[in-house]
Amino acid sequence: MNVYTTDSIRNVVLLGHGGSGKTSLVEAMAYVSGLTSRMGKVPDGTTISDYDKEEIKRKFSINTSVIPIIWKDVKVNVLDTPGYFDFVGEVEEAVAAADAAIIVVSGKAGVEVGTEKAWELCEKYKLPRMFFVSEMDVDHASFRGVVEKLTELYGKKIAPFYQPIRENEKFVGYVNVMKMAGRRFTGIGSREECEIPDYCRPNLDIYREAMMDAVAETSEEFMERYFAGDEFSVGEIRAAMKMNVDDGSIVPVSMGSSTELRNIHNLLNDIVELLPSPDKMERAGINMKTNEIFQADYNFSKSKSAYVFKTIADPFIGKYSLLKVCSGVLKPDDVLYNASTETEEKLNKLYVFRGSKPIEVPELHAGDIGAVAKAGCHTGDTLSTKAVPVMYGKAEISRPYTYMAYKAKNKGDEDKVSQALSKMMDEDLTLKAVNDGENRQSLLYGMGDQHLSVAVSILADKYKVDVELVKPKVAFRETIRKKADVEYKYKKQSGGHGQYGHVKMTFEPSGDLESSYVFEQTVVGGAVPKNYFPAVEKGIQEGVTKGPLAGYPVVGVKAVLYDGSYHPVDSSEMAFKTAALQAFKKGFMEASPVLLEPIVTLTVVVPDKYTGDVMGDLNKRRGRVLGMNPSGAGKTEVVADVPMMEIFGYNTDLRSMTGGSGTYSYEFARYEQAPSDVQEKEVAARAAES
């Protein structure tokens, strides 16, 4: 592949709701640009970007893929992202590497939750963007409906560029709103002039006015001319568009059909002409040697630096680190310094990825996206020179809250599972494997049930290990509510030395649920010699690790040794430890033992219209609402304390309640006494297990 300089590069991320047609659009762009000679299809599993076995099986994108498309001597790095919310980590990585976004909206389904989430991501990263309304060849597709909804949501910055011409339910051409000229499709990428049909005029006037409104909003001079009734020239409109697409004050709306390859050439033209090259974008890091800001700004003449935005760790094709060059020009055999690990790495060969295929390149200029193989770096690392060691801020990746317990189906596979998950976590930062020693279970965290299901499938297909997901156990605690006074005598005779330990103790609540126990002794007259006090405490220490009620760790107990007796020959540390342990078990059960359940503070952000549903659902989950705050953009933040055991399955329920628009997070708050019915059920379940 040729080498492209910074001004001849466009890094464009495709965003949108699942099923809106992003992968099909990449396929159409690749075909129209001459990259491929055959159109792949998602249902057939033949597309360039959905190459993974799991994607082919499920017929939707799971990973972000990069497809470099050449159009008018410009290299357009298209980042095709998953639309389903469970794979948002892939989207966030891609957005961090992009300089602009195309939000794909289905002309049939219209504006969906994923469309709005894509907009929010662009706002967060200040990305220039445009909309592409897909499926214009489908019956009941409505370009007008999409434009009206987008204008309602985002105001006058929405500027429709084209209007579809439909005849007999067929998509046959378009009107260029800027030029006020009709075009009829004659073949792939070709069209001829035609009259604007009368039935297009009413909507065309609306689109033209929307475009002129958007242009007029860009400067006071334009606003004055607009109100004076002046017409803007095509050159003025395009110049205003170029400037204001960059700063997000104009958002063009294009449309077309990926399956019929209609209007794809115009989309490629608009990407090249309207969306910014990397050198128009800012990029700053920290020079770790001087602690000063390093203003990279994708300048090829500055010291070399690159940001690793994604890792591919595949057992078949190996490990690749996908990176975006932030400054300078990378060449094979460059030795770069990793400021995160404080190590040097030799790059060897440089590649660009075309879907699953790595293609070797002689160099990568600032702003370009490429890859290095077998490097020791991880997602979020920065590579730079040792003379100018730079570190860029890591992309913000969503934290996973949905979890299940997992276990290997075949005994002895535990190590294989652990190694495979380690590689998968390198690749997917929203997947987390955690060992919960307290409940003797391994937990797998993901962004949702589908994410976890895909992870299990990848373990089986790629890494040849089978795991099953089961409902996780909750980490309860045990404590006491009353005071108990107990005596325990441990006496054993077995020829020679016997065993003798005798303790009298009280057990009561310490009032401190943060620590397991407090041990005191008030023994007088040497009834129990001082040298046995540590042994008594050891007995308590052992007892609190696994409580007598249901085998959970004990908290908040005050143990006082006040009397006892000993035998000058038979007493030993072991005997007193055993006596104390048995006294603890007996005393604990006599002191009104209770289970404590973990409580989390749950924060839910939902559109205002769903607030009532969310509150009702939280009540069913024994939640206590602490407050409601407006969080902007017509959304409300609901904060509630909810028992941890009631959070299980919340992700699925919240999505179905809010059509996927609700988000949540939680943090551990404290332990509280569990209701008696919960306690009885848990104690019975633990008894059945043992």
XYZ file of C-alpha atoms in Angstrom:
690
model
C 0.000 0.000 0.000
C 1.202 3.535 -0.783
C 2.362 5.919 1.921
C -0.047 8.770 2.691
C 0.908 12.082 4.246
C -1.111 13.639 7.072
C -3.167 15.983 4.869
C -4.228 12.998 2.688
C -5.658 10.960 5.584
C -9.164 10.875 7.074
C -9.896 8.775 10.174
C -13.628 8.177 10.278
C -15.515 6.075 12.817
C -18.905 4.595 11.897
C -21.344 4.773 14.802
C -25.013 3.893 15.192
C -27.613 1.537 16.586
C -27.144 -2.218 16.063
C -28.558 -3.241 12.672
C -28.505 0.276 11.191
C -26.220 -0.837 8.345
C -22.670 0.206 9.300
C -20.931 -2.961 8.096
C -22.943 -2.995 4.852
C -21.952 0.643 4.292
C -18.231 -0.232 4.668
C -18.746 -3.033 2.163
C -20.379 -0.616 -0.309
C -17.606 1.977 0.148
C -14.945 -0.699 -0.407
C -16.657 -1.862 -3.612
C -17.355 1.607 -5.052
C -13.756 2.684 -4.342
C -12.374 -0.380 -6.115
C -10.871 -1.944 -2.961
C -12.939 -5.104 -3.556
C -14.320 -6.646 -6.716
C -17.213 -8.396 -5.005
C -19.798 -7.149 -2.530
C -19.865 -9.134 0.693
C -23.059 -9.566 2.716
C -23.574 -9.698 6.499
C -26.065 -12.653 6.370
C -23.570 -14.651 4.263
C -20.640 -13.831 6.585
C -18.598 -12.531 3.622
C -17.941 -8.886 4.637
C -14.417 -7.496 5.086
C -15.036 -6.059 8.527
C -17.065 -8.852 10.175
C -14.412 -11.529 9.695
C -14.395 -13.098 13.157
C -16.024 -16.549 13.512
C -18.237 -15.256 16.293
C -19.395 -12.278 14.172
C -20.152 -14.523 11.209
C -22.123 -16.904 13.457
C -24.137 -14.156 15.167
C -24.443 -11.878 12.098
C -23.469 -8.664 13.873
C -20.238 -6.810 14.689
C -18.468 -7.618 17.948
C -15.066 -6.019 17.307
C -13.956 -2.742 15.783
C -12.230 -3.298 12.455
C -10.190 -0.870 10.350
C -10.682 -0.698 6.577
C -8.443 1.754 4.653
C -10.300 2.992 1.550
C -8.596 5.104 -1.119
C -10.748 7.810 -2.722
C -9.390 10.711 -4.810
C -5.836 9.976 -3.586
C -6.982 10.291 0.012
C -6.705 7.391 2.449
C -9.908 7.069 4.462
C -9.345 4.838 7.509
C -12.867 3.610 8.241
C -13.344 2.244 11.772
C -16.405 -0.020 11.722
C -17.755 -0.397 15.271
C -20.336 -2.695 16.896
C -23.792 -1.195 17.434
C -24.912 -3.394 20.318
C -24.406 -1.822 23.745
C -22.586 -4.854 25.189
C -19.582 -4.045 22.986
C -19.319 -0.355 23.833
C -15.649 -0.753 24.849
C -14.773 -1.408 21.197
C -16.663 1.751 20.208
C -14.884 3.875 22.835
C -11.460 2.659 21.628
C -12.348 3.497 18.017
C -13.699 6.948 18.884
C -10.414 7.731 20.667
C -8.555 7.042 17.381
C -10.971 8.867 15.035
C -10.974 12.482 13.837
C -14.599 12.455 12.657
C -17.705 10.271 12.802
C -20.465 9.132 10.503
C -23.582 8.221 12.465
C -25.550 5.670 10.445
C -29.340 5.760 10.843
C -31.690 3.230 9.257
C -34.216 5.018 7.002
C -36.734 2.352 7.981
C -36.149 2.117 11.760
C -35.437 5.842 12.129
C -33.581 7.493 15.006
C -32.967 4.881 17.737
C -31.337 4.822 21.172
C -27.979 3.890 19.609
C -28.208 6.998 17.385
C -28.525 9.236 20.439
C -25.721 7.413 22.263
C -23.488 7.878 19.207
C -24.239 11.624 19.264
C -23.385 11.787 22.982
C -20.031 10.076 22.305
C -19.250 12.609 19.548
C -20.140 15.442 21.938
C -17.889 13.982 24.634
C -14.894 13.705 22.275
C -15.811 16.888 20.313
C -15.802 14.930 17.052
C -16.979 16.538 13.791
C -19.787 14.354 12.477
C -22.306 13.713 9.750
C -25.340 11.447 9.449
C -25.866 8.839 6.761
C -29.440 7.581 6.370
C -29.160 4.001 5.089
C -31.645 1.568 3.493
C -33.210 4.194 1.230
C -34.091 1.369 -1.192
C -36.340 -0.294 1.421
C -40.145 0.150 1.408
C -41.348 2.674 3.993
C -37.880 4.181 4.449
C -38.411 7.827 5.386
C -35.592 10.323 4.933
C -37.936 13.142 5.914
C -38.900 11.363 9.161
C -35.225 10.965 10.137
C -34.384 14.617 9.335
C -37.388 15.888 11.331
C -36.410 13.796 14.367
C -32.742 14.849 14.169
C -33.759 18.520 13.908
C -36.088 18.109 16.891
C -33.233 16.576 18.914
C -30.263 18.689 17.802
C -31.676 21.911 16.353
C -30.713 24.024 13.372
C -27.212 22.592 12.970
C -28.788 19.617 11.112
C -28.280 20.280 7.372
C -29.724 17.762 4.847
C -27.429 17.579 1.781
C -29.527 15.337 -0.435
C -33.144 14.442 -0.944
C -34.067 11.021 -2.320
C -36.086 10.733 -5.534
C -38.360 7.713 -5.389
C -40.530 6.348 -8.183
C -42.864 3.370 -7.774
C -41.339 2.654 -4.341
C -37.863 2.516 -5.957
C -34.923 4.741 -5.040
C -33.918 6.109 -8.459
C -32.044 9.355 -7.807
C -31.525 12.359 -5.563
C -31.637 16.116 -5.444
C -28.422 17.911 -4.466
C -29.838 20.459 -1.990
C -26.755 22.676 -2.208
C -26.881 22.921 -6.014
C -30.684 22.577 -6.256
C -30.120 20.029 -9.041
C -31.660 16.618 -9.728
C -29.590 13.493 -10.487
C -30.749 10.069 -11.685
C -28.640 6.952 -11.065
C -27.335 5.313 -14.258
C -24.882 2.843 -12.742
C -22.452 2.323 -9.871
C -21.043 5.756 -9.045
C -22.546 7.291 -12.186
C -25.590 9.528 -12.595
C -27.102 11.991 -15.044
C -28.882 15.293 -14.629
C -32.661 15.225 -14.416
C -35.543 17.536 -13.651
C -36.510 17.880 -10.001
C -39.903 16.138 -9.708
C -42.766 18.369 -8.497
C -43.551 16.001 -5.609
C -40.038 16.637 -4.244
C -40.489 20.419 -4.116
C -42.305 20.826 -0.745
C -39.697 18.782 1.180
C -36.844 20.242 -0.870
C -37.835 23.761 0.186
C -37.759 22.621 3.827
C -34.289 21.025 3.396
C -32.960 24.034 1.491
C -34.192 26.332 4.246
C -32.632 24.080 6.902
C -29.304 24.184 5.034
C -29.447 27.973 4.603
C -30.380 28.348 8.288
C -27.365 26.273 9.238
C -25.064 28.320 6.956
C -26.514 31.655 8.182
C -25.874 30.596 11.798
C -22.145 30.325 11.061
C -21.362 34.067 10.964
C -22.967 37.453 11.618
C -22.254 38.558 8.035
C -24.043 35.507 6.622
C -26.920 36.063 9.055
C -27.364 39.670 7.857
C -27.271 38.621 4.194
C -29.734 35.802 4.887
C -32.241 38.172 6.472
C -31.720 40.636 3.605
C -32.852 37.892 1.221
C -29.432 37.275 -0.428
C -28.751 33.902 -2.024
C -25.512 32.160 -1.013
C -23.418 30.753 -3.858
C -22.528 27.056 -3.997
C -18.894 27.998 -3.280
C -19.891 30.023 -0.198
C -22.121 27.251 1.078
C -19.396 24.602 0.655
C -16.742 26.844 2.268
C -19.061 27.528 5.231
C -19.836 23.824 5.448
C -16.153 22.840 5.499
C -15.341 25.311 8.276
C -18.382 24.583 10.383
C -18.439 20.813 10.035
C -14.972 20.915 11.649
C -16.252 22.737 14.734
C -19.538 20.813 14.903
C -21.785 23.831 14.240
C -23.083 22.166 11.059
C -23.945 18.464 10.841
C -24.608 17.310 7.251
C -27.171 14.602 6.559
C -26.479 12.312 3.607
C -28.392 9.232 2.498
C -28.177 6.243 0.182
C -28.462 2.509 -0.247
C -25.549 0.193 0.551
C -27.082 -2.887 -1.086
C -27.853 -1.036 -4.348
C -24.632 1.056 -4.130
C -26.603 4.273 -4.505
C -25.161 7.657 -3.466
C -22.098 6.006 -1.902
C -19.791 8.025 -4.198
C -21.253 11.265 -2.817
C -20.655 10.081 0.734
C -17.001 9.361 -0.109
C -16.707 12.800 -1.767
C -18.154 14.463 1.337
C -15.794 12.555 3.654
C -12.786 13.739 1.645
C -14.005 17.324 1.136
C -15.787 18.109 4.405
C -14.296 15.990 7.188
C -10.977 17.130 8.698
C -7.558 15.587 8.120
C -5.638 14.794 11.352
C -3.468 17.932 11.064
C -6.588 20.026 11.705
C -7.067 18.248 15.049
C -5.336 18.855 18.372
C -3.441 16.190 20.306
C -1.480 16.867 23.481
C 0.455 14.655 25.875
C 2.915 15.102 28.709
C 6.667 15.070 28.210
C 7.627 12.756 31.094
C 11.164 14.154 31.264
C 10.244 17.867 31.562
C 6.629 17.511 32.833
C 5.639 20.027 30.156
C 2.802 19.659 27.673
C 3.867 18.059 24.396
C 1.664 19.523 21.653
C 1.814 16.744 19.050
C -1.124 17.889 16.881
C -0.317 15.179 14.306
C 2.701 17.160 13.127
C 5.019 14.945 11.027
C 8.058 17.135 11.783
C 7.907 16.636 15.576
C 9.458 13.851 17.652
C 7.898 10.408 16.974
C 4.993 9.329 19.173
C 2.029 6.968 18.844
C -0.937 5.915 20.973
C -1.984 2.232 21.176
C -5.786 2.311 20.949
C -6.602 -1.381 20.504
C -5.069 -4.834 20.897
C -5.788 -7.898 18.784
C -4.762 -11.089 20.613
C -5.819 -13.931 18.349
C -4.505 -17.507 18.732
C -4.507 -17.815 14.907
C -3.103 -14.475 13.656
C -1.085 -13.568 16.778
C -0.897 -10.371 18.799
C -1.069 -6.970 17.096
C -1.128 -3.527 18.671
C -3.210 -1.060 16.646
C -1.848 2.446 16.984
C -2.436 5.978 15.781
C 0.674 7.996 14.984
C 0.378 11.275 16.925
C 3.569 12.938 15.682
C 6.567 12.243 13.457
C 6.884 9.403 10.943
C 7.202 5.778 12.120
C 9.511 3.453 10.200
C 10.271 -0.277 10.482
C 13.036 -1.082 12.976
C 12.403 2.129 14.943
C 13.228 1.615 18.620
C 10.577 3.373 20.699
C 10.210 3.928 24.421
C 7.072 2.853 26.280
C 6.576 5.413 29.063
C 3.953 3.207 30.807
C 6.262 0.203 31.239
C 9.556 2.169 31.042
C 10.893 -0.260 28.440
C 12.171 0.089 24.884
C 10.583 -1.778 21.997
C 11.830 -2.440 18.477
C 8.940 -2.150 16.031
C 10.352 -4.471 13.303
C 7.640 -4.363 10.620
C 4.769 -1.874 10.268
C 1.344 -2.879 9.027
C -2.034 -1.473 8.150
C -5.037 -3.718 8.714
C -7.686 -4.336 6.082
C -10.272 -6.158 8.184
C -8.413 -9.302 9.288
C -5.530 -8.902 6.850
C -2.291 -7.177 7.917
C -0.522 -5.460 4.990
C 3.106 -4.406 5.379
C 3.892 -0.704 4.795
C 7.235 1.158 4.569
C 6.221 3.989 6.934
C 3.321 5.582 8.785
C 2.925 9.349 8.863
C 1.472 11.406 11.712
C -2.300 10.909 11.866
C -2.264 7.496 10.187
C -3.556 4.284 11.749
C -1.403 1.162 11.617
C -0.231 -1.821 13.635
C 2.853 -3.506 15.034
C 3.147 -7.232 15.745
C 4.221 -9.023 18.928
C 4.954 -5.782 20.782
C 4.987 -5.803 24.580
C 2.605 -2.842 24.774
C -1.028 -2.792 25.893
C -4.085 -0.766 24.963
C -3.668 2.767 26.288
C 0.144 2.751 26.151
C 2.166 5.476 24.428
C 5.241 4.807 22.289
C 7.718 7.662 21.778
C 11.439 8.370 21.650
C 13.552 8.049 24.764
C 14.847 11.592 24.192
C 11.281 12.963 24.246
C 9.295 10.446 26.340
C 5.624 11.304 25.869
C 2.508 9.933 27.519
C -1.011 10.543 26.211
C -4.145 10.291 28.345
C -5.835 6.902 28.081
C -9.248 6.604 26.457
C -12.100 6.383 28.937
C -13.496 2.854 28.739
C -16.829 1.889 30.322
C -16.671 -0.175 33.484
C -18.424 -3.570 33.463
C -21.095 -4.198 36.133
C -22.852 -7.356 34.875
C -21.253 -10.507 36.254
C -21.663 -14.248 36.540
C -19.678 -16.955 38.278
C -17.850 -19.287 35.914
C -16.168 -22.661 36.218
C -14.306 -24.943 33.852
C -16.453 -27.858 32.693
C -13.463 -30.207 32.595
C -11.343 -30.671 35.684
C -7.768 -29.573 35.140
C -8.721 -26.883 32.597
C -8.530 -24.081 35.172
C -5.047 -22.934 34.090
C -6.011 -22.972 30.401
C -9.135 -20.913 31.161
C -7.091 -18.443 33.181
C -4.512 -17.983 30.393
C -7.190 -17.628 27.708
C -9.097 -15.037 29.752
C -5.872 -13.105 30.305
C -5.421 -12.821 26.507
C -9.077 -11.892 26.023
C -8.824 -9.164 28.684
C -5.793 -7.752 26.844
C -8.019 -7.428 23.793
C -11.242 -6.374 25.539
C -10.877 -3.878 28.388
C -14.547 -4.269 29.364
C -14.069 -7.942 30.234
C -12.782 -8.690 33.745
C -12.088 -12.009 35.466
C -12.007 -11.720 39.258
C -11.247 -14.339 41.890
C -13.695 -14.166 44.814
C -11.863 -16.199 47.476
C -14.507 -15.459 50.077
C -17.163 -17.470 48.265
C -14.682 -19.749 46.512
C -15.886 -18.665 43.067
C -14.448 -17.063 39.943
C -16.403 -14.119 38.531
C -16.574 -12.872 34.962
C -17.618 -9.231 34.503
C -18.904 -7.821 31.208
C -21.141 -5.114 29.745
C -24.206 -7.372 29.582
C -25.444 -10.952 29.252
C -24.708 -11.071 25.535
C -21.121 -9.942 26.158
C -20.605 -12.781 28.657
C -22.232 -15.279 26.311
C -19.882 -14.208 23.480
C -16.879 -14.526 25.844
C -17.851 -18.128 26.691
C -18.267 -18.894 22.999
C -14.822 -17.424 22.173
C -13.247 -19.521 24.956
C -14.746 -22.656 23.376
C -14.051 -21.842 19.698
C -10.708 -20.061 19.822
C -9.093 -21.399 22.974
C -10.723 -24.853 23.103
C -11.802 -24.631 26.750
C -15.374 -24.998 27.949
C -16.744 -22.990 30.850
C -20.229 -22.697 32.257
C -21.775 -19.582 33.751
C -23.760 -19.903 36.981
C -25.533 -17.455 39.254
C -22.921 -15.879 41.567
C -23.045 -16.146 45.342
C -23.314 -12.924 47.312
C -20.664 -12.100 49.923
C -22.717 -12.008 53.132
C -21.223 -11.375 56.580
C -22.197 -12.707 60.009
C -22.445 -10.850 63.296
C -24.275 -10.962 66.643
C -26.921 -8.758 68.216
C -26.748 -9.772 71.927
C -24.270 -10.733 74.618
C -23.494 -14.358 75.448
C -21.513 -15.778 78.341
C -20.040 -19.219 77.640
C -17.654 -21.709 79.124
C -15.801 -24.386 77.245
C -13.455 -27.026 78.588
C -11.298 -28.950 76.144
C -9.995 -32.123 77.775
C -8.417 -35.072 76.019
C -6.421 -37.989 77.418
C -4.448 -40.121 74.986
C -1.593 -41.758 76.876
C 1.349 -39.660 78.016
C 0.545 -35.947 77.907
C -3.143 -35.086 77.626
C -4.756 -31.906 76.334
C -6.392 -29.407 78.652
C -7.730 -25.934 78.007
C -10.565 -24.242 79.856
C -11.973 -20.785 79.023
C -14.849 -18.631 80.237
C -15.677 -15.911 77.746
C -18.250 -13.307 76.789
C -19.156 -12.403 73.213
C -21.028 -9.218 72.338
C -21.362 -6.733 69.460
C -18.266 -4.514 69.158
C -20.146 -1.798 67.251
C -17.492 -1.834 64.509
C -18.531 -3.725 61.368
C -15.309 -2.742 59.601
C -13.191 -5.175 61.650
C -13.775 -8.857 62.377
C -13.262 -8.920 66.116
C -11.825 -7.206 69.168
C -10.109 -9.423 71.744
C -9.678 -8.469 75.377
C -8.795 -10.384 78.531
C -9.711 -9.531 82.113
C -8.328 -12.655 83.756
C -7.292 -12.174 87.396
C -5.161 -14.322 89.676
C -3.514 -16.248 86.812
C -6.530 -18.535 86.234
C -5.268 -18.669 82.626
C -1.521 -17.943 82.318
C -0.555 -14.962 80.139
C 1.396 -17.139 77.721
C -1.906 -18.749 76.608
C -3.646 -15.444 75.740
C -2.247 -15.406 72.155
C -3.495 -18.975 71.670
C -7.005 -17.951 72.796
C -6.915 -15.055 70.323
C -5.767 -17.431 67.574
C -8.860 -19.556 68.238
C -11.076 -16.490 67.791
C -9.103 -15.482 64.695
C -9.771 -18.875 63.130
C -13.441 -18.822 64.141
C -14.247 -15.491 62.474
C -13.003 -16.589 59.039
C -15.972 -18.935 58.653
C -18.936 -18.066 60.836
C -21.036 -20.738 62.606
C -24.314 -19.485 61.103
C -23.715 -19.981 57.363
C -19.959 -20.122 56.886
C -19.486 -16.435 55.981
C -16.783 -14.171 57.499
C -17.695 -12.711 60.880
C -17.559 -8.981 61.690
C -18.252 -6.771 64.705
C -17.620 -9.200 67.586
C -16.026 -8.333 70.911
C -14.557 -11.381 72.660
C -13.505 -11.121 76.326
C -11.623 -13.875 78.147
C -12.411 -13.347 81.839
C -11.690 -16.715 83.505
C -10.754 -20.332 82.988
C -8.292 -22.882 84.331
C -5.215 -24.763 83.220
C -3.280 -27.926 83.941
C 0.436 -27.567 84.678
C 1.314 -30.602 82.498
C -1.506 -31.127 79.984
C -2.270 -27.522 79.019
C -0.848 -26.308 75.715
C -1.344 -23.516 73.203
C -3.160 -25.974 70.951
C -5.604 -26.911 73.734
C -6.434 -23.276 74.545
C -6.804 -22.399 70.847
C -9.282 -25.273 70.404
C -11.185 -24.338 73.591
C -11.464 -20.703 72.435
C -12.634 -21.757 68.963
C -15.356 -23.997 70.375
C -16.372 -21.315 72.891
C -16.656 -18.852 70.016
C -18.888 -21.175 67.973
C -21.134 -21.847 70.969
C -21.235 -18.227 72.134
C -21.870 -16.877 68.653
C -24.956 -19.030 68.177
C -26.277 -17.996 71.609
C -25.783 -14.263 70.954
C -28.631 -13.811 68.452
C -26.580 -14.327 65.250
C -27.657 -12.509 62.092
C -26.586 -12.367 58.465
C -25.488 -9.011 57.054
C -25.994 -8.395 53.340
C -23.891 -6.034 51.195
C -25.665 -2.825 50.175
C -24.583 -0.884 47.078
C -25.279 2.708 46.120
C -26.798 2.433 42.659
C -26.833 5.391 40.261
C -29.234 5.114 37.314
C -29.420 7.706 34.516
C -32.580 7.506 32.405
C -34.680 9.757 30.155
C -37.248 11.591 32.308
C -40.176 9.577 30.903
C -38.816 6.339 32.425
C -38.196 7.685 35.933
C -41.473 6.282 37.337
C -40.783 2.791 35.939
C -37.269 2.804 37.382
C -38.485 3.918 40.831
C -41.165 1.209 40.874
C -38.615 -1.425 39.916
C -36.170 -0.261 42.611
C -38.915 -0.621 45.238
C -39.439 -4.221 44.142
C -35.706 -4.761 44.648
C -35.911 -3.522 48.265
C -34.169 -0.313 47.175
C -34.288 2.971 49.118
C -34.224 5.996 46.821
C -31.816 8.603 48.210
C -32.353 11.301 45.630
C -33.221 12.345 42.088
C -31.224 14.939 40.178
C -31.680 16.344 36.667
C -28.620 15.348 34.638
C -29.246 17.456 31.519
C -30.496 16.549 28.027
C -33.898 15.484 29.395
C -32.438 12.856 31.701
C -32.725 12.170 35.424
C -30.192 10.595 37.746
C -31.755 8.340 40.378
C -29.554 7.369 43.347
C -30.668 4.506 45.593
C -29.285 2.058 48.141
C -30.046 -1.478 46.971
C -29.045 -4.902 48.382
C -26.315 -6.430 46.221
C -28.275 -9.643 45.725
C -31.111 -7.652 44.105
C -28.772 -6.176 41.462
C -28.415 -9.529 39.704
C -30.067 -9.282 36.266
C -30.547 -5.513 36.578
C -28.767 -4.774 33.298
C -31.301 -6.760 31.246
C -34.306 -5.374 33.142
C -33.143 -1.753 32.854
C -32.580 -2.115 29.121
C -36.030 -3.598 28.555
C -37.633 -0.912 30.748
C -35.936 1.970 28.944
C -35.465 0.611 25.429
C -31.709 0.488 26.041
C -31.412 4.186 26.922
C -30.824 3.735 30.679
C -27.338 3.379 32.149
C -26.267 2.445 35.661
C -23.263 2.073 37.914
C -22.842 1.081 41.546
C -20.349 1.176 44.376
C -20.264 -0.883 47.575
C -21.707 1.175 50.459
C -21.925 -0.942 53.639
C -23.390 -4.054 55.266
C -26.889 -4.157 56.753
C -28.872 -6.829 58.560
C -30.636 -9.078 56.073
C -34.419 -9.604 56.482
C -35.313 -12.842 58.272
C -36.712 -14.517 55.119
C -33.490 -13.815 53.212
C -31.438 -15.093 56.162
C -33.430 -18.331 56.508
C -33.164 -19.047 52.792
C -29.415 -18.394 52.736
C -28.664 -20.455 55.860
C -30.675 -23.368 54.423
C -28.876 -23.082 51.053
C -25.445 -23.080 52.703
C -26.378 -26.053 54.876
C -27.434 -27.978 51.765
C -24.090 -27.190 50.080
C -21.937 -28.441 52.929
